[in-house]
XYZ file of C-alpha atoms in Angstrom:
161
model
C 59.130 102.180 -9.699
C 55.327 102.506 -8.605
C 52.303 103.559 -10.318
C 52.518 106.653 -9.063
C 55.767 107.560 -10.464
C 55.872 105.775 -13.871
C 52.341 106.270 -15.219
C 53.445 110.310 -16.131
C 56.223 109.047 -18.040
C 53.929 107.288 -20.297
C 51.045 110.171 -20.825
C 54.073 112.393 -21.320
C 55.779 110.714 -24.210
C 52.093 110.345 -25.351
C 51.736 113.944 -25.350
C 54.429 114.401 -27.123
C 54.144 111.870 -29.838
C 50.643 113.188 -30.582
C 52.354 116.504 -30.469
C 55.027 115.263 -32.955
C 52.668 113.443 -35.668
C 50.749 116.625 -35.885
C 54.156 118.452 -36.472
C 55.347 115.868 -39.026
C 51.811 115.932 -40.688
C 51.821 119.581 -40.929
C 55.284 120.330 -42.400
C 54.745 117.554 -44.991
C 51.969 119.413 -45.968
C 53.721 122.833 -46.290
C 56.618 120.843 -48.266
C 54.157 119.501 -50.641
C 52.549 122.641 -51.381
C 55.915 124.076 -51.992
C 56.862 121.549 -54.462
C 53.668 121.677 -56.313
C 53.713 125.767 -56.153
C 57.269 125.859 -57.099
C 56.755 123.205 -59.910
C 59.857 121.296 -58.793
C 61.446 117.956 -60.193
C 63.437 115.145 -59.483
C 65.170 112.759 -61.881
C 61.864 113.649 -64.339
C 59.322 113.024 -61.449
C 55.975 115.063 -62.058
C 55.868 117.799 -59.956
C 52.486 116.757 -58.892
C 53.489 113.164 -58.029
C 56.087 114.110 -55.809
C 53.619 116.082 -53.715
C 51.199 113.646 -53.442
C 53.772 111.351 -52.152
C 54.782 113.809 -49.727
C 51.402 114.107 -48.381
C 51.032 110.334 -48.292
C 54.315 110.185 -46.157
C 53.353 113.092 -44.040
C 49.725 110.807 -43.381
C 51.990 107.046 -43.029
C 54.586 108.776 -40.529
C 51.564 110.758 -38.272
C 49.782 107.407 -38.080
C 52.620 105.412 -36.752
C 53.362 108.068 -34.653
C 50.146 108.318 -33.559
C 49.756 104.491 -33.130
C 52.661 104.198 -30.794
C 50.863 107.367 -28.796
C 47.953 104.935 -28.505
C 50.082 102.519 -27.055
C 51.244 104.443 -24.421
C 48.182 106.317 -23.865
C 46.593 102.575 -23.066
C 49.872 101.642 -20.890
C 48.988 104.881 -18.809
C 45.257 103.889 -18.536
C 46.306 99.984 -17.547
C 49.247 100.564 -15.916
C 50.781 97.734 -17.636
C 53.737 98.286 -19.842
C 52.824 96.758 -23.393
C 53.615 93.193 -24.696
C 54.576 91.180 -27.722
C 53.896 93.591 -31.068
C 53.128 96.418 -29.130
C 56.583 96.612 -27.187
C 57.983 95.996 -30.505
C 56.349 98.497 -32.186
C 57.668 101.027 -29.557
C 61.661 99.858 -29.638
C 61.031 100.382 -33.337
C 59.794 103.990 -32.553
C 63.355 104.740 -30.374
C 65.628 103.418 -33.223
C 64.049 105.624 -35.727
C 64.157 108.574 -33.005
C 67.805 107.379 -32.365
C 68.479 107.456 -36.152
C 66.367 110.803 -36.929
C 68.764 112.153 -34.354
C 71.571 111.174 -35.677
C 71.194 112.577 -39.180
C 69.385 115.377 -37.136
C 72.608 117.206 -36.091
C 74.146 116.916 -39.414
C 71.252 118.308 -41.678
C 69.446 120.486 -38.859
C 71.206 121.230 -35.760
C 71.794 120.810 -32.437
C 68.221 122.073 -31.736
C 66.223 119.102 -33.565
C 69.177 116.571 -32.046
C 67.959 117.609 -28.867
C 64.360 117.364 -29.362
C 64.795 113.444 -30.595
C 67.023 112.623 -27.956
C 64.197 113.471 -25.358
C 61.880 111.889 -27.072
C 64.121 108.741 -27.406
C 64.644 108.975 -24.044
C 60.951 109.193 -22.887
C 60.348 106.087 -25.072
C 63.495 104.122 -23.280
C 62.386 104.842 -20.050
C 58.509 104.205 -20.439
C 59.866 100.996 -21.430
C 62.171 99.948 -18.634
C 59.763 101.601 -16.050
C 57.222 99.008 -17.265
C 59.276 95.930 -17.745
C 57.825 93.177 -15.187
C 60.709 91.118 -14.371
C 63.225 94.175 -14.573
C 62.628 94.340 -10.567
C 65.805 91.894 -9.634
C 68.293 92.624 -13.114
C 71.575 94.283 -11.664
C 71.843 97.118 -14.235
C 67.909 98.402 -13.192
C 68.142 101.738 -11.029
C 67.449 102.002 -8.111
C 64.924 104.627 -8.225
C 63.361 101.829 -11.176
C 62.738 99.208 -8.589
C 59.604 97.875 -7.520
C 58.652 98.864 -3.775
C 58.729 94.908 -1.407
C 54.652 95.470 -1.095
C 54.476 94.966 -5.223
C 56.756 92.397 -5.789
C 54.806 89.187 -6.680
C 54.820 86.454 -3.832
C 56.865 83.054 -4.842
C 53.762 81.034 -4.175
C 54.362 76.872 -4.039
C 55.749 75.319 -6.635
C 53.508 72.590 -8.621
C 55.129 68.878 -7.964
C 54.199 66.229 -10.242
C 52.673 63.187 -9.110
């Protein structure tokens, strides 16, 4: 897969991780101010605690969203898929995704299921679209595969002395 075809994929799952922290940040907000408004409990929590603990999650979850939006933002901008933590840090944004979706259809509906499966799937496929030595694994698309005129040349292998 070029340059030309697998740099969107990467400012669009941007786009919509930004697009997601705000969401998350927003509604943990409004859930706060409905616990503190509402002066609601849990197991003899202080009303006031558990809404500053919602805003603190609302701020921990938008960061790490937005963090992994970084991430891809600079993938875009390079066009080099990320390494080491960074990849990491994105495999560990598609299993929460894949979990959020998963207690998603239960708790929320089909509608919210849907929404984390495309972002799951935007994740995935930044992922493999970037992957360097992806170009010669059997299971890689087609459509995935790396043009002849990019593939790296062999070059001469060193020989000792």
């Amino acid at each position: 897969m070029g340059a030309v075809a697998r740099r969107p994929v990467a400012l669009v799952a941007a786009i919509v991780l930004v697009l997601e922290a705000v969401g998350i940040a927003l509604l943990n907000w409004f859930l706060g101010l409905v616990v503190d408004r509402q002066d609601m409990s849990l197991a003899g929590l202080a009303p006031h605690a558990m809404t500053v603990s919602t805003w603190i999650a609302g701020v921990v979850v938008g960061l790490y969203l937005l963090l992994n939006a970084a991430v891809l933002l600079r993938a875009f901008a390079r066009d080099r898929g990320p390494t080491g933590f960074w990849r990491i840090l994105l495999i560990s944004a598609a299993v929460v995704h894949g979990l959020l979706g998963a207690f998603a259809v239960g708790l929320v509906g089909w509608l919210a299921f849907l929404l984390m499966m495309v972002v799951l799937g935007l994740l995935v496929l930044t992922l493999i679209a970037y992957d360097e030595n992806g170009a010669d694994r059997p299971w890689r698309p087609g459509w995935l595969k790396r043009p002849g005129w990019l593939k790296r040349s062999g070059g001469a292998t060193p020989t000792s002395p």
